[in-house]
Amino acid sequence: MVFLFLKGGYMKKLAIMGSGKGNVFEAIVKELKGFDVEITCISDVLEAEILKFAKDLKIKHQYLPYEENVEFFAPRNFDMVILTDYDKEIQTSVLELSKFINIHPSLFPSFKGRDAIYRAFDAGVKVTGVTVYRMANDINDEKILAQYPILIGNTTHFDELKEQVEKLEEIIYPKVVKTLVEDKVFDFNDLFSHEGCGGSCGSCGGCH
């Protein structure tokens, strides 16, 4: 599926990679409706939900075993590769082939790695959130593109926190991707327009 941006211009080629759920993928696709982009959905899991979402939306999609990443990406010249719930670590040789964007369920530099939501909850921190960043071969070279906080109350249960984080990912990630497609810098205030964060950050009753 190709979304046409009425202002015309260069059509950007995007790949969206995931291993599991398709919620964030669907949110990104909706955010880019009307833009001049060609989207390819990729998963290393044959029966992944994200591929089913892509099929339903009539978007180009492909099962791609992890071991074939280099062979696949080398000749295709994607402008950007967006990771959503991708389980494996991207190979160094693959990161050199495009601009790789990822989202993580914590506020960098805290709680990098797996089980970030649980580790933040278990540590008793009062603020966590999500971080969108550009991936790099050296972890110290990774560039933070956007962050948004979530307050953890004294009576907050882990399941509630996890739900808040996942909801926030569906809101902030598509907006950051859209600004990248537009070659703009993400503005934190963009989240206070339209639906905002829906109050998922826990610091208000809903943004305006």
Short mmCIF file of N, CA, C and O in Angstrom, two decimals, residues 5-67:
data_model
loop_
_atom_site.label_atom_id
_atom_site.label_comp_id
_atom_site.label_asym_id
_atom_site.label_seq_id
_atom_site.Cartn_x
_atom_site.Cartn_y
_atom_site.Cartn_z
N PHE A 5 1.03 11.69 -0.38
CA PHE A 5 1.06 12.96 0.32
C PHE A 5 0.72 14.06 -0.68
O PHE A 5 1.41 14.23 -1.68
N LEU A 6 -0.33 14.80 -0.48
CA LEU A 6 -0.87 15.72 -1.47
C LEU A 6 0.12 16.80 -1.89
O LEU A 6 0.04 17.33 -2.98
N LYS A 7 1.09 17.11 -1.03
CA LYS A 7 2.06 18.13 -1.38
C LYS A 7 3.13 17.60 -2.33
O LYS A 7 3.97 18.33 -2.81
N GLY A 8 3.09 16.29 -2.60
CA GLY A 8 4.05 15.71 -3.53
C GLY A 8 5.42 15.56 -2.89
O GLY A 8 5.58 15.62 -1.69
N GLY A 9 6.44 15.35 -3.74
CA GLY A 9 7.80 15.23 -3.23
C GLY A 9 8.28 13.80 -3.27
O GLY A 9 7.66 12.91 -3.85
N TYR A 10 9.41 13.57 -2.65
CA TYR A 10 10.11 12.28 -2.68
C TYR A 10 9.36 11.23 -1.87
O TYR A 10 8.98 11.46 -0.73
N MET A 11 9.12 10.09 -2.49
CA MET A 11 8.46 9.00 -1.78
C MET A 11 9.47 8.25 -0.92
O MET A 11 10.46 7.71 -1.43
N LYS A 12 9.25 8.21 0.37
CA LYS A 12 10.18 7.55 1.27
C LYS A 12 9.79 6.09 1.47
O LYS A 12 8.61 5.75 1.57
N LYS A 13 10.81 5.25 1.54
CA LYS A 13 10.61 3.81 1.74
C LYS A 13 10.85 3.49 3.21
O LYS A 13 11.94 3.72 3.73
N LEU A 14 9.83 2.97 3.86
CA LEU A 14 9.92 2.64 5.28
C LEU A 14 9.72 1.14 5.49
O LEU A 14 8.89 0.52 4.84
N ALA A 15 10.49 0.59 6.40
CA ALA A 15 10.26 -0.78 6.85
C ALA A 15 9.87 -0.72 8.32
O ALA A 15 10.46 0.03 9.10
N ILE A 16 8.85 -1.49 8.69
CA ILE A 16 8.43 -1.58 10.08
C ILE A 16 8.59 -3.03 10.50
O ILE A 16 7.97 -3.93 9.92
N MET A 17 9.45 -3.26 11.51
CA MET A 17 9.80 -4.62 11.94
C MET A 17 9.21 -4.92 13.31
O MET A 17 9.29 -4.09 14.22
N GLY A 18 8.64 -6.10 13.44
CA GLY A 18 8.12 -6.51 14.74
C GLY A 18 8.08 -8.02 14.87
O GLY A 18 8.06 -8.73 13.86
N SER A 19 8.04 -8.48 16.11
CA SER A 19 8.00 -9.92 16.36
C SER A 19 6.66 -10.38 16.92
O SER A 19 6.39 -11.58 16.99
N GLY A 20 5.83 -9.43 17.33
CA GLY A 20 4.62 -9.83 18.03
C GLY A 20 3.41 -9.01 17.65
O GLY A 20 2.90 -9.07 16.54
N LYS A 21 2.95 -8.19 18.60
CA LYS A 21 1.69 -7.46 18.45
C LYS A 21 1.76 -6.44 17.32
O LYS A 21 2.82 -5.95 16.97
N GLY A 22 0.57 -6.10 16.79
CA GLY A 22 0.52 -5.16 15.68
C GLY A 22 -0.08 -3.82 16.04
O GLY A 22 -0.30 -2.98 15.16
N ASN A 23 -0.37 -3.59 17.34
CA ASN A 23 -1.06 -2.36 17.73
C ASN A 23 -0.28 -1.10 17.36
O ASN A 23 -0.83 -0.14 16.80
N VAL A 24 1.00 -1.08 17.70
CA VAL A 24 1.81 0.10 17.41
C VAL A 24 2.00 0.26 15.91
O VAL A 24 1.96 1.36 15.38
N PHE A 25 2.17 -0.85 15.21
CA PHE A 25 2.27 -0.82 13.75
C PHE A 25 1.04 -0.16 13.14
O PHE A 25 1.15 0.73 12.29
N GLU A 26 -0.13 -0.60 13.57
CA GLU A 26 -1.37 -0.03 13.03
C GLU A 26 -1.47 1.46 13.34
O GLU A 26 -1.89 2.25 12.49
N ALA A 27 -1.05 1.86 14.54
CA ALA A 27 -1.08 3.27 14.92
C ALA A 27 -0.15 4.11 14.04
O ALA A 27 -0.48 5.24 13.65
N ILE A 28 1.01 3.57 13.72
CA ILE A 28 1.96 4.29 12.85
C ILE A 28 1.38 4.43 11.45
O ILE A 28 1.45 5.51 10.83
N VAL A 29 0.81 3.36 10.93
CA VAL A 29 0.21 3.40 9.60
C VAL A 29 -0.89 4.46 9.52
O VAL A 29 -0.97 5.23 8.56
N LYS A 30 -1.73 4.51 10.54
CA LYS A 30 -2.80 5.51 10.56
C LYS A 30 -2.24 6.92 10.62
O LYS A 30 -2.76 7.85 9.98
N GLU A 31 -1.17 7.11 11.40
CA GLU A 31 -0.56 8.44 11.52
C GLU A 31 0.03 8.92 10.20
O GLU A 31 0.06 10.12 9.91
N LEU A 32 0.48 7.99 9.37
CA LEU A 32 1.12 8.34 8.11
C LEU A 32 0.15 8.37 6.93
O LEU A 32 0.58 8.55 5.79
N LYS A 33 -1.12 8.19 7.19
CA LYS A 33 -2.11 8.24 6.12
C LYS A 33 -2.06 9.59 5.42
O LYS A 33 -2.11 10.64 6.07
N GLY A 34 -1.93 9.58 4.12
CA GLY A 34 -1.84 10.81 3.36
C GLY A 34 -0.42 11.25 3.05
O GLY A 34 -0.20 12.21 2.33
N PHE A 35 0.56 10.51 3.59
CA PHE A 35 1.96 10.84 3.34
C PHE A 35 2.53 10.01 2.20
O PHE A 35 2.05 8.90 1.92
N ASP A 36 3.53 10.55 1.57
CA ASP A 36 4.15 9.93 0.41
C ASP A 36 5.19 8.90 0.88
O ASP A 36 6.39 9.15 0.84
N VAL A 37 4.71 7.78 1.36
CA VAL A 37 5.59 6.74 1.86
C VAL A 37 5.16 5.38 1.34
O VAL A 37 3.98 5.14 1.07
N GLU A 38 6.14 4.50 1.20
CA GLU A 38 5.87 3.11 0.86
C GLU A 38 6.31 2.27 2.05
O GLU A 38 7.48 2.31 2.45
N ILE A 39 5.38 1.51 2.61
CA ILE A 39 5.65 0.77 3.84
C ILE A 39 5.76 -0.72 3.56
O ILE A 39 4.93 -1.30 2.85
N THR A 40 6.79 -1.33 4.12
CA THR A 40 6.93 -2.78 4.09
C THR A 40 6.97 -3.28 5.53
O THR A 40 7.76 -2.80 6.34
N CYS A 41 6.09 -4.20 5.85
CA CYS A 41 6.03 -4.78 7.20
C CYS A 41 6.85 -6.07 7.22
O CYS A 41 6.69 -6.93 6.34
N ILE A 42 7.72 -6.22 8.21
CA ILE A 42 8.63 -7.35 8.29
C ILE A 42 8.56 -7.97 9.68
O ILE A 42 8.49 -7.25 10.67
N SER A 43 8.59 -9.29 9.73
CA SER A 43 8.64 -9.97 11.02
C SER A 43 9.51 -11.22 10.93
O SER A 43 9.55 -11.89 9.90
N ASP A 44 10.20 -11.50 12.04
CA ASP A 44 10.99 -12.72 12.13
C ASP A 44 10.17 -13.88 12.67
O ASP A 44 10.69 -14.98 12.85
N VAL A 45 8.89 -13.64 12.91
CA VAL A 45 7.97 -14.68 13.39
C VAL A 45 6.90 -14.89 12.33
O VAL A 45 6.16 -13.97 11.98
N LEU A 46 6.81 -16.11 11.83
CA LEU A 46 5.95 -16.40 10.68
C LEU A 46 4.49 -16.05 10.93
O LEU A 46 3.81 -15.52 10.05
N GLU A 47 3.99 -16.33 12.13
CA GLU A 47 2.58 -16.10 12.43
C GLU A 47 2.37 -14.86 13.31
O GLU A 47 1.38 -14.78 14.05
N ALA A 48 3.27 -13.92 13.25
CA ALA A 48 3.18 -12.73 14.11
C ALA A 48 1.94 -11.91 13.80
O ALA A 48 1.51 -11.81 12.64
N GLU A 49 1.38 -11.32 14.84
CA GLU A 49 0.20 -10.47 14.68
C GLU A 49 0.46 -9.31 13.74
O GLU A 49 -0.42 -8.90 12.98
N ILE A 50 1.67 -8.79 13.78
CA ILE A 50 1.97 -7.61 12.97
C ILE A 50 1.81 -7.92 11.48
O ILE A 50 1.37 -7.06 10.70
N LEU A 51 2.16 -9.13 11.06
CA LEU A 51 1.98 -9.52 9.66
C LEU A 51 0.50 -9.64 9.31
O LEU A 51 0.08 -9.29 8.20
N LYS A 52 -0.30 -10.12 10.26
CA LYS A 52 -1.74 -10.23 10.03
C LYS A 52 -2.37 -8.84 9.90
O LYS A 52 -3.25 -8.62 9.06
N PHE A 53 -1.90 -7.90 10.73
CA PHE A 53 -2.39 -6.52 10.63
C PHE A 53 -2.05 -5.96 9.25
O PHE A 53 -2.88 -5.30 8.61
N ALA A 54 -0.81 -6.18 8.80
CA ALA A 54 -0.38 -5.67 7.50
C ALA A 54 -1.21 -6.26 6.37
O ALA A 54 -1.61 -5.55 5.43
N LYS A 55 -1.48 -7.55 6.45
CA LYS A 55 -2.28 -8.20 5.43
C LYS A 55 -3.68 -7.60 5.38
O LYS A 55 -4.21 -7.31 4.30
N ASP A 56 -4.28 -7.38 6.56
CA ASP A 56 -5.63 -6.80 6.62
C ASP A 56 -5.65 -5.39 6.05
O ASP A 56 -6.65 -4.96 5.46
N LEU A 57 -4.54 -4.66 6.24
CA LEU A 57 -4.46 -3.28 5.76
C LEU A 57 -3.96 -3.20 4.32
O LEU A 57 -3.77 -2.11 3.79
N LYS A 58 -3.72 -4.37 3.72
CA LYS A 58 -3.24 -4.46 2.34
C LYS A 58 -1.89 -3.74 2.16
O LYS A 58 -1.65 -3.04 1.17
N ILE A 59 -1.02 -3.93 3.15
CA ILE A 59 0.32 -3.38 3.12
C ILE A 59 1.31 -4.50 2.82
O ILE A 59 1.17 -5.62 3.32
N LYS A 60 2.30 -4.19 2.01
CA LYS A 60 3.33 -5.17 1.68
C LYS A 60 3.94 -5.73 2.95
O LYS A 60 4.32 -4.99 3.86
N HIS A 61 4.04 -7.05 3.02
CA HIS A 61 4.55 -7.67 4.24
C HIS A 61 5.36 -8.91 3.90
O HIS A 61 5.16 -9.54 2.87
N GLN A 62 6.28 -9.26 4.81
CA GLN A 62 7.18 -10.37 4.54
C GLN A 62 7.71 -10.98 5.83
O GLN A 62 8.09 -10.26 6.76
N TYR A 63 7.74 -12.30 5.86
CA TYR A 63 8.44 -13.02 6.92
C TYR A 63 9.92 -13.01 6.60
O TYR A 63 10.33 -13.35 5.49
N LEU A 64 10.74 -12.59 7.57
CA LEU A 64 12.18 -12.47 7.33
C LEU A 64 12.93 -13.11 8.49
O LEU A 64 13.02 -12.53 9.57
N PRO A 65 13.49 -14.30 8.30
CA PRO A 65 14.30 -14.91 9.36
C PRO A 65 15.45 -13.99 9.75
O PRO A 65 16.04 -13.31 8.90
N TYR A 66 15.75 -13.97 11.03
CA TYR A 66 16.79 -13.09 11.57
C TYR A 66 18.10 -13.24 10.82
O TYR A 66 18.79 -12.24 10.55
N GLU A 67 18.45 -14.45 10.44
CA GLU A 67 19.73 -14.72 9.80
C GLU A 67 19.83 -14.10 8.41
O GLU A 67 20.93 -14.00 7.85
#
